[in-house]
Amino acid sequence: MKYWIKVFFIVCLPILLTAQPKDQGRLMRALKVAQSDSASFNINMYLSYYYEEIITDSSIYFADQAFLIAQRNNHEQDEAAALNSKGYGLLTLGKYREALACLLHAHKFLEEPGNENGKWCTDSRLLLLSINHQMFGNLMIATENPVQAIFHFKEAIRIGEEIKDSFRINMGNESIIAEYAALGKFDSALIFAKRAEELLLPITRQKYGGWICLDVGNVYFKLGNTTLAKQKYYEGLMISVKYNNQLTLCDIYDALAKLYLSEMQKDSSLYYALQTVDHVSILSYKADLANNMGTAYENLYLSYKLNNQFDSAFKYQGLALIVKDSLNKIRIKNLADFQNLSFSEELRLQNLEKEKVVYQAKIRTYALLSGIIICILIAFLLYRNNRSSRKANELLQTQKKEIEVQKKNVEEALVELKSTQSQLIQSEKMASLGELTAGIAHEIQNPLNFVNNFSEVSNELIDEMKEEFKKGETEEGFAIADDIKQNLEKILHHGKRADAIVKGMLQHSQASTGKNEPTNINALCDEYLRLSYHGLRAKDKDFNATMKTDFDERIGNINIIPQNIGRVLLNLYNNAFYAVCEKKKQQTENYEPTVSI
């Protein structure tokens, strides 16, 4: 996929929160005519995100489509993004095991850096990892593990701070409020609430402003400060109504109903309880909202009871018992308390209406069935909670062991690969050294010939100088001495030349230090050019070519690894000489093989 398109999607995701329903119609049409996988992936991801708070099944569907596209193109980060979105949808539907599998799969893609090219690629992985921890935190909330939820939310915040993403920092701070409140750490909850409100961006306020106000209001409510609680609830209510956030609106209505029940305000509690039922009914396809519906019916029961409307109270008492599907101990305790209230209400109604024997019999039967259902429900919830926790722990342990085994195998393979690489490099050096042998022999022979010739001439000049001094011709003797000195300087020059050739050969055959050294690149290029030429001449006496060089002396020394660059140059020269030689065989006699550097 085109990298810039993915970057655009990641950066502009918060802006897309303001999209209107008509935009979704345009996107659906664009999806049908999309010409590339990159466009299809991004449209599917946006639609999945858009529907996650509206139609969960649609959100999961589009996440699945995005995952298939990413998997087909072998783009692991894109797969992780789709799995994060799907995991959130499954969590919303109460399918905790499936959600855990999705999030673990995504985490496996994201926890290791992998092959990353550039800062954008790294930041996109870390952004997805922050979202992954956020989803894990939500899962821990649903499975009643606030300590682990706080850990994952803090990880999401830490990563958000690392990549300087205000949106992820804000979401982590917001999510952690309710968990500290659940643990009774209200001071910590208020600290994170203040951070969340300070970091709330104008664009994200539209979707999450009401949610934050709700959590802050809940903290104040638990602290007994109903005045501040109401203030935050109504502030969140206005935001949620303005931006049509139905899910948060349901929770705020539920919170207001509970608050007014605690204050024994029967009209207000009944009004908000009815509002809760109406709005939850709109979103009743969500499995987790079944629990909201249960609390909504319970609020209605308590509100009707407060208004002395016992028929309606008893009706919603039964409905609440049927739909409530809570897994935590607090909710189970509420179910038990609810059972006691139902029996007490039954006795009171029997005393008031003794003449209605038939009606009282139905009430007793219904109450007895309610008690049985409650006991069965509590037993089932305890059993399912225990089984789910055990399976989740087993799955986590299995995943952990698999990850450790894979990590160990990768480390062993890396060690073996490095060893093999070192052996291959040394073999390549020795092979290229063999190609250089003939050229080196020729290069050494030239300075040695000069040394031998100048030595013989110098020896003869010494004899002549002695004769001149014997004759008393000192001026001629000193002139001969100057010639001898020049010959000795030439001998020294060609001796050093031979020494440099030998050192270069030894350096070429030795293992590279891997460190850069100041090197005259012109001299290095010229030396290997002649070595390559003479090496090929030694193999083929008929081979001949013209060499032209045009070196820029202003370059001076540069920092390189001479052995490595020498091998590169040797391969290039050998290929060049081979090419012009082959061309000479195919061309007319007028063609002159020439290699220019």
XYZ file of C-alpha atoms in Angstrom:
597
model
C 0.000 0.000 0.000
C 1.023 3.582 -0.560
C 2.732 4.689 2.625
C 1.580 8.314 2.492
C -2.074 7.228 2.376
C -1.649 5.299 5.640
C 0.125 8.244 7.221
C -2.726 10.528 6.193
C -5.282 8.155 7.736
C -3.379 7.947 11.061
C -2.833 11.698 11.334
C -6.341 12.722 10.258
C -8.310 10.057 12.183
C -9.467 12.465 14.956
C -10.693 14.935 12.293
C -12.887 12.213 10.795
C -14.894 12.158 14.032
C -16.945 15.081 12.741
C -18.107 13.281 9.591
C -21.854 13.327 8.901
C -23.970 10.284 7.893
C -24.102 11.543 4.308
C -20.303 11.160 4.188
C -20.741 7.447 4.869
C -22.928 7.123 1.769
C -20.206 8.694 -0.351
C -17.617 6.388 1.200
C -19.744 3.317 0.497
C -19.968 4.351 -3.153
C -16.231 5.053 -3.231
C -15.575 1.609 -1.748
C -17.417 -0.072 -4.614
C -15.273 1.642 -7.253
C -11.934 1.657 -5.361
C -9.087 0.884 -7.766
C -6.338 -0.009 -5.266
C -5.982 -2.090 -2.126
C -4.638 0.938 -0.256
C -7.828 2.934 -0.917
C -10.085 -0.036 -0.063
C -8.202 -0.687 3.171
C -8.459 2.900 4.409
C -12.155 3.244 3.528
C -12.977 -0.042 5.296
C -11.025 1.068 8.376
C -12.776 4.416 8.506
C -16.209 2.772 8.178
C -15.319 0.285 10.931
C -14.356 3.148 13.216
C -17.458 5.171 12.317
C -19.877 2.315 13.085
C -18.232 1.104 16.318
C -20.471 3.334 18.469
C -23.533 2.912 16.217
C -23.790 -0.586 14.666
C -21.243 -2.970 16.149
C -21.879 -5.792 13.644
C -21.156 -3.396 10.759
C -17.992 -2.196 12.502
C -16.739 -5.799 12.794
C -17.650 -6.527 9.163
C -15.605 -3.614 7.796
C -12.699 -4.469 10.133
C -12.720 -8.026 8.736
C -12.640 -6.698 5.160
C -9.698 -4.421 6.004
C -7.872 -7.351 7.662
C -8.257 -9.549 4.557
C -6.799 -6.782 2.346
C -3.831 -6.274 4.696
C -3.234 -10.023 4.978
C -3.308 -10.408 1.193
C -0.621 -7.733 0.888
C 1.388 -9.083 3.856
C 1.269 -5.748 5.734
C 1.449 -6.677 9.406
C 0.852 -3.187 10.807
C -2.318 -2.877 8.747
C -3.420 -6.308 9.987
C -2.864 -5.122 13.565
C -4.944 -1.973 12.961
C -7.850 -4.066 11.664
C -7.541 -6.551 14.550
C -7.618 -3.711 17.099
C -10.865 -2.444 15.605
C -12.410 -5.911 15.422
C -11.331 -6.678 19.008
C -13.139 -3.570 20.235
C -16.315 -4.634 18.422
C -16.183 -8.164 19.884
C -15.579 -6.711 23.340
C -18.636 -4.500 22.870
C -20.690 -7.611 22.034
C -19.462 -9.355 25.193
C -17.417 -11.962 23.273
C -14.411 -11.677 25.563
C -12.501 -14.758 24.426
C -12.728 -13.766 20.756
C -11.758 -10.194 21.618
C -8.725 -11.442 23.570
C -7.597 -13.555 20.603
C -7.804 -10.534 18.250
C -5.901 -8.244 20.607
C -3.174 -10.821 21.286
C -2.776 -11.384 17.549
C -2.421 -7.640 16.972
C -0.014 -7.281 19.912
C 2.265 -9.929 18.406
C 2.603 -7.789 15.267
C 3.215 -4.572 17.208
C 5.440 -5.391 20.201
C 8.613 -5.927 18.098
C 10.010 -3.074 15.939
C 10.473 -5.340 12.915
C 11.567 -3.881 9.575
C 10.866 -0.172 9.895
C 11.976 2.493 7.451
C 11.852 5.991 8.869
C 10.252 7.774 11.777
C 6.718 7.717 10.337
C 6.705 3.934 10.163
C 7.932 3.667 13.763
C 5.381 6.200 15.020
C 2.513 4.420 13.262
C 3.481 1.127 14.951
C 3.679 2.803 18.356
C 0.335 4.518 17.762
C -1.273 1.148 17.009
C 0.458 -0.353 20.074
C -1.004 2.441 22.248
C -4.474 1.670 20.855
C -3.871 -2.029 21.493
C -3.098 -1.369 25.182
C -6.215 0.828 25.355
C -8.315 -2.092 24.072
C -6.642 -4.473 26.543
C -7.550 -2.051 29.332
C -11.184 -2.056 28.206
C -11.146 -5.867 28.191
C -9.756 -5.943 31.723
C -12.593 -3.654 32.820
C -15.155 -6.017 31.331
C -13.564 -9.037 33.053
C -13.367 -7.281 36.436
C -9.623 -6.745 36.700
C -9.148 -3.036 37.494
C -5.460 -3.387 38.447
C -4.555 -4.833 35.044
C -6.811 -2.287 33.360
C -4.870 0.564 35.003
C -1.568 -1.007 33.909
C -2.648 -1.141 30.234
C -4.089 2.377 30.307
C -0.805 3.709 31.718
C 1.085 1.896 28.964
C -1.200 3.538 26.401
C -0.461 6.946 27.983
C 3.305 6.280 28.090
C 3.454 5.374 24.406
C 1.230 8.346 23.530
C 3.679 10.645 25.311
C 6.605 9.010 23.499
C 5.130 9.799 20.076
C 3.615 13.113 21.304
C 0.044 12.073 20.413
C -2.363 14.197 22.495
C -5.364 12.129 21.426
C -3.928 8.836 22.786
C -2.740 10.531 26.005
C -6.198 11.992 26.493
C -7.955 8.661 25.925
C -5.672 6.873 28.404
C -6.190 9.507 31.083
C -9.949 9.396 30.573
C -10.187 5.593 30.730
C -8.217 5.324 33.946
C -10.596 7.563 35.943
C -13.315 4.960 36.544
C -10.800 2.236 37.470
C -9.229 4.273 40.271
C -12.731 5.099 41.447
C -13.616 1.378 41.431
C -10.576 0.724 43.649
C -11.654 3.493 46.020
C -8.705 5.735 45.076
C -10.766 8.843 44.461
C -7.879 11.304 44.769
C -6.016 9.527 41.961
C -9.222 9.382 39.921
C -9.675 13.164 40.217
C -6.029 13.785 39.233
C -6.473 11.842 35.999
C -9.869 13.504 35.451
C -8.212 16.917 35.601
C -5.523 15.794 33.131
C -8.158 14.423 30.762
C -10.111 17.693 30.777
C -6.945 19.769 30.259
C -5.790 17.632 27.321
C -9.219 17.387 25.694
C -8.852 18.643 22.118
C -11.721 20.642 20.549
C -12.190 18.045 17.818
C -12.269 15.063 20.245
C -14.611 16.916 22.628
C -17.419 16.157 20.216
C -17.185 12.407 20.747
C -15.536 11.943 24.140
C -16.350 15.137 26.077
C -19.576 13.693 27.456
C -17.817 10.470 28.434
C -15.201 12.333 30.480
C -17.840 14.464 32.220
C -19.721 11.267 33.105
C -16.673 9.630 34.713
C -15.800 12.774 36.667
C -19.408 13.079 37.839
C -19.359 9.431 38.992
C -16.268 10.141 41.101
C -17.966 13.109 42.774
C -21.118 11.020 43.299
C -19.155 8.294 45.077
C -17.524 10.970 47.227
C -21.024 12.164 48.234
C -20.762 15.516 46.480
C -24.032 15.382 44.497
C -23.885 19.080 43.591
C -20.640 18.728 41.612
C -21.815 15.360 40.295
C -24.976 16.950 38.826
C -22.915 19.756 37.315
C -20.652 17.305 35.447
C -23.585 15.064 34.435
C -25.515 17.963 32.886
C -22.378 19.268 31.168
C -21.833 15.826 29.616
C -25.540 15.628 28.762
C -25.396 18.834 26.702
C -22.279 17.669 24.817
C -23.778 14.224 24.067
C -27.085 15.702 22.863
C -25.306 18.277 20.703
C -23.147 15.681 18.947
C -25.707 12.836 19.042
C -23.562 10.428 21.070
C -26.332 8.001 22.039
C -24.137 5.524 23.912
C -22.773 8.116 26.352
C -26.223 9.709 26.585
C -27.676 6.403 27.881
C -25.020 6.189 30.599
C -25.585 9.798 31.700
C -29.372 9.296 31.944
C -28.712 6.166 34.027
C -26.338 8.088 36.323
C -28.865 10.924 36.812
C -31.631 8.430 37.641
C -29.428 6.858 40.346
C -28.444 10.264 41.725
C -32.076 11.432 42.067
C -33.037 8.083 43.590
C -30.374 8.650 46.252
C -31.979 12.042 46.944
C -35.505 10.500 47.017
C -36.652 12.841 44.220
C -39.318 10.611 42.701
C -40.289 12.718 39.653
C -36.727 13.358 38.451
C -35.619 9.780 39.073
C -38.621 8.409 37.146
C -38.032 10.856 34.260
C -34.374 9.897 33.775
C -35.092 6.192 34.277
C -37.635 6.360 31.431
C -35.137 8.330 29.283
C -32.557 5.604 29.903
C -34.932 2.828 28.776
C -35.949 4.773 25.642
C -32.385 5.484 24.538
C -31.037 2.021 25.397
C -33.862 0.525 23.313
C -32.544 2.426 20.291
C -29.152 0.771 20.746
C -30.460 -2.582 21.961
C -28.457 -4.565 19.397
C -25.357 -4.072 21.557
C -24.780 -6.984 23.950
C -23.151 -4.823 26.601
C -26.204 -2.548 26.581
C -28.256 -5.463 27.864
C -26.610 -4.730 31.198
C -27.561 -1.047 30.830
C -31.123 -2.147 30.120
C -31.061 -4.215 33.289
C -29.989 -1.247 35.409
C -32.508 0.930 33.551
C -35.327 -1.452 34.496
C -34.026 -1.565 38.059
C -34.056 2.241 38.200
C -37.636 2.181 36.910
C -38.590 -0.382 39.531
C -37.120 1.744 42.339
C -38.641 4.945 40.893
C -42.137 3.426 40.599
C -41.770 2.055 44.101
C -40.811 5.548 45.314
C -43.980 6.819 43.574
C -46.054 4.006 45.222
C -46.932 2.535 41.785
C -46.435 -1.071 42.823
C -47.874 -2.788 39.743
C -45.385 -1.031 37.477
C -42.646 -1.562 40.037
C -43.262 -5.296 40.137
C -43.363 -5.467 36.322
C -39.940 -3.838 35.916
C -38.602 -5.850 38.833
C -39.160 -9.002 36.827
C -37.807 -7.530 33.587
C -34.649 -6.417 35.360
C -34.046 -9.923 36.673
C -34.365 -11.399 33.176
C -32.089 -9.009 31.239
C -29.343 -8.251 33.763
C -26.175 -10.083 32.806
C -23.477 -8.757 35.112
C -20.241 -10.684 35.892
C -18.852 -8.664 38.809
C -19.426 -9.130 42.503
C -21.070 -5.756 43.046
C -23.745 -6.530 40.468
C -24.277 -10.001 41.873
C -24.773 -8.450 45.320
C -27.310 -6.059 43.774
C -29.182 -9.060 42.376
C -29.266 -10.624 45.848
C -30.497 -7.372 47.387
C -33.052 -7.148 44.608
C -34.339 -10.617 45.560
C -34.805 -9.567 49.202
C -36.705 -6.478 48.087
C -38.993 -8.571 45.886
C -39.915 -10.901 48.766
C -40.516 -7.977 51.109
C -42.726 -6.336 48.517
C -44.650 -9.572 48.082
C -45.451 -9.797 51.794
C -46.567 -6.183 51.923
C -48.892 -6.642 48.963
C -50.366 -9.765 50.550
C -51.252 -7.821 53.704
C -52.849 -4.982 51.709
C -54.897 -7.144 49.367
C -55.764 -10.323 51.246
C -59.135 -10.536 49.475
C -57.410 -11.059 46.104
C -56.419 -14.676 46.736
C -55.962 -15.620 43.111
C -53.858 -12.565 42.391
C -51.707 -13.185 45.492
C -51.106 -16.768 44.392
C -49.747 -15.506 41.085
C -47.546 -13.015 42.929
C -46.104 -15.769 45.169
C -45.412 -18.004 42.220
C -43.748 -15.200 40.331
C -41.651 -14.206 43.341
C -40.587 -17.826 43.884
C -39.619 -18.169 40.234
C -37.741 -14.877 40.467
C -35.777 -16.170 43.429
C -34.950 -19.409 41.637
C -33.914 -17.505 38.512
C -31.714 -15.214 40.593
C -29.998 -18.153 42.305
C -29.473 -19.939 38.992
C -28.247 -16.722 37.377
C -25.797 -16.021 40.198
C -24.489 -19.604 40.094
C -24.165 -19.494 36.312
C -22.406 -16.139 36.338
C -19.950 -17.305 38.983
C -19.260 -20.496 37.042
C -18.851 -18.706 33.715
C -16.665 -16.013 35.222
C -14.385 -18.602 36.797
C -14.192 -20.670 33.609
C -13.540 -17.644 31.395
C -10.818 -16.364 33.725
C -9.150 -19.778 33.813
C -9.232 -20.156 30.029
C -7.988 -16.621 29.536
C -5.061 -17.266 31.904
C -4.249 -20.548 30.152
C -4.351 -18.815 26.773
C -2.099 -16.018 28.008
C 0.416 -18.514 29.411
C 0.391 -20.499 26.156
C 0.935 -17.339 24.111
C 3.752 -16.298 26.426
C 5.523 -19.652 26.053
C 5.143 -19.569 22.264
C 6.581 -16.064 22.131
C 9.577 -17.122 24.279
C 10.267 -20.156 22.058
C 10.022 -18.082 18.873
C 12.304 -15.426 20.324
C 14.905 -18.043 21.252
C 14.767 -19.598 17.750
C 15.204 -16.195 16.119
C 18.218 -15.372 18.317
C 19.899 -18.703 17.477
C 19.233 -18.200 13.755
C 20.706 -14.691 13.929
C 23.930 -15.933 15.549
C 24.296 -18.642 12.893
C 23.583 -16.150 10.104
C 26.253 -13.733 11.324
C 28.825 -16.547 11.481
C 27.992 -17.675 7.931
C 28.148 -14.091 6.689
C 31.660 -13.637 8.119
C 32.828 -16.840 6.411
C 31.349 -15.762 3.059
C 33.029 -12.357 3.252
C 36.434 -13.946 3.950
C 35.944 -16.442 1.091
C 35.115 -13.568 -1.242
C 38.287 -11.773 -0.163
C 40.448 -14.812 -0.883
C 38.789 -15.293 -4.282
C 39.441 -11.696 -5.267
C 43.008 -12.049 -3.939
C 43.548 -14.916 -6.380
C 42.395 -12.673 -9.240
C 44.897 -10.014 -8.109
C 47.915 -12.325 -7.861
C 49.076 -11.960 -11.461
C 48.554 -8.192 -11.427
C 50.406 -7.843 -8.122
C 53.332 -9.920 -9.455
C 53.570 -7.653 -12.484
C 53.314 -4.507 -10.350
C 56.068 -5.708 -7.985
C 58.288 -6.711 -10.921
C 58.342 -3.167 -12.345
C 59.777 -1.409 -9.242
C 62.140 -4.356 -8.647
C 63.517 -3.930 -12.179
C 64.068 -0.248 -11.486
C 65.824 -1.072 -8.178
C 68.100 -3.613 -9.878
C 68.939 -1.336 -12.820
C 69.665 1.738 -10.730
C 71.737 -0.387 -8.322
C 73.935 -1.666 -11.183
C 74.321 1.838 -12.632
C 75.127 3.292 -9.202
C 77.774 0.598 -8.649
C 79.472 1.532 -11.952
C 79.264 5.256 -11.092
C 81.028 4.644 -7.774
C 83.961 3.052 -9.616
C 84.091 6.045 -11.994
C 83.926 8.478 -9.077
C 86.902 6.777 -7.428
C 88.953 7.060 -10.636
C 88.145 10.769 -10.972
C 89.172 11.472 -7.374
C 92.435 9.587 -7.945
C 93.094 11.825 -10.971
C 92.328 14.869 -8.857
C 89.222 15.714 -10.860
C 87.137 16.576 -7.790
C 84.544 18.566 -9.688
C 83.801 15.616 -11.957
C 83.804 13.305 -8.924
C 81.189 15.394 -7.127
C 79.040 15.464 -10.267
C 79.141 11.645 -10.350
C 78.255 11.628 -6.620
C 75.161 13.719 -7.389
C 74.120 11.167 -10.034
C 74.583 8.354 -7.487
C 72.379 10.266 -5.002
C 69.640 10.641 -7.626
C 69.827 6.923 -8.385
C 69.554 6.095 -4.682
C 66.471 8.316 -4.376
C 64.888 6.469 -7.311
C 65.782 3.123 -5.699
C 64.127 4.316 -2.451
C 61.043 5.489 -4.379
C 60.557 2.188 -6.212
C 61.299 0.218 -3.054
C 58.511 2.053 -1.249
C 56.292 1.434 -4.245
C 56.887 -2.327 -3.989
C 56.350 -2.131 -0.223
C 52.993 -0.371 -0.740
C 51.889 -3.050 -3.205
C 52.742 -5.843 -0.732
C 50.972 -4.022 2.113
C 47.902 -3.520 -0.073
C 47.853 -7.231 -0.882
C 48.120 -8.157 2.803
C 45.480 -5.609 3.719
C 43.165 -6.994 1.024
C 43.516 -10.554 2.359
C 43.070 -9.647 6.044
C 39.721 -9.459 7.817
C 38.259 -5.967 7.633
C 38.302 -3.934 10.827
C 35.007 -2.375 9.792
C 36.353 1.077 10.640
C 36.688 4.012 8.287
C 40.191 5.299 7.582
C 41.354 8.501 5.818
C 42.244 7.208 2.327
C 43.331 8.801 -0.953
C 40.518 7.539 -3.150
C 42.323 8.605 -6.377
C 45.415 6.538 -5.494
C 43.226 3.581 -4.496
C 41.293 3.699 -7.781
C 44.495 3.988 -9.848
C 46.222 1.143 -8.007
C 43.375 -1.349 -8.422
C 42.909 -0.311 -12.069
C 46.466 -1.318 -12.929
C 46.287 -4.475 -10.781
C 43.099 -5.559 -12.570
C 44.590 -4.809 -16.013
C 47.820 -6.702 -15.430
C 45.963 -9.595 -13.796
C 43.845 -10.024 -16.919
C 46.912 -9.625 -19.124
C 48.567 -12.464 -17.217
C 45.592 -14.718 -18.026
C 45.249 -13.642 -21.658
C 48.390 -12.377 -23.469
C 46.279 -11.186 -26.424
C 44.170 -8.940 -24.212
C 44.880 -5.223 -24.495
C 42.933 -2.060 -23.593
C 43.470 1.660 -23.241
C 43.072 3.127 -19.725
C 42.063 6.776 -19.268
C 41.851 8.485 -15.889
C 40.566 11.924 -14.934
C 41.037 12.352 -11.184
C 40.057 15.470 -9.224
C 43.016 16.149 -6.930
C 40.918 18.493 -4.776
C 39.124 15.540 -3.211
C 42.036 14.611 -0.931
C 41.515 11.897 1.703
C 38.050 10.578 2.531
C 36.878 8.238 5.316
C 36.258 4.738 3.885
C 37.126 1.085 4.583
C 39.922 0.545 1.997
C 39.615 -3.259 1.815
C 35.899 -3.156 1.094
C 36.060 -0.331 -1.463
C 39.066 -2.057 -3.089
C 37.008 -5.202 -3.667
C 34.203 -3.119 -5.143
C 36.611 -1.350 -7.510
C 38.250 -4.640 -8.535
C 34.867 -6.153 -9.465
C 33.906 -3.035 -11.461
C 37.242 -2.966 -13.346
C 37.153 -6.688 -14.128
C 33.613 -6.319 -15.489
C 34.604 -3.272 -17.557
C 37.683 -4.955 -19.087
C 35.652 -8.068 -19.814
C 32.944 -5.988 -21.528
C 35.309 -4.075 -23.837
C 37.196 -7.297 -24.601
C 33.967 -9.036 -25.675
C 32.932 -6.008 -27.695
C 36.327 -6.056 -29.467
C 35.697 -9.659 -30.506
C 32.338 -8.678 -32.030
C 33.326 -5.318 -33.612
C 35.565 -4.439 -36.541
C 39.282 -3.935 -36.213
C 38.795 -0.148 -35.932
C 37.301 -0.515 -32.429
C 39.767 0.324 -29.633
C 38.872 -1.135 -26.156
C 38.933 1.754 -23.679
C 38.139 1.891 -19.954
C 37.735 5.404 -18.490
C 37.731 6.340 -14.806
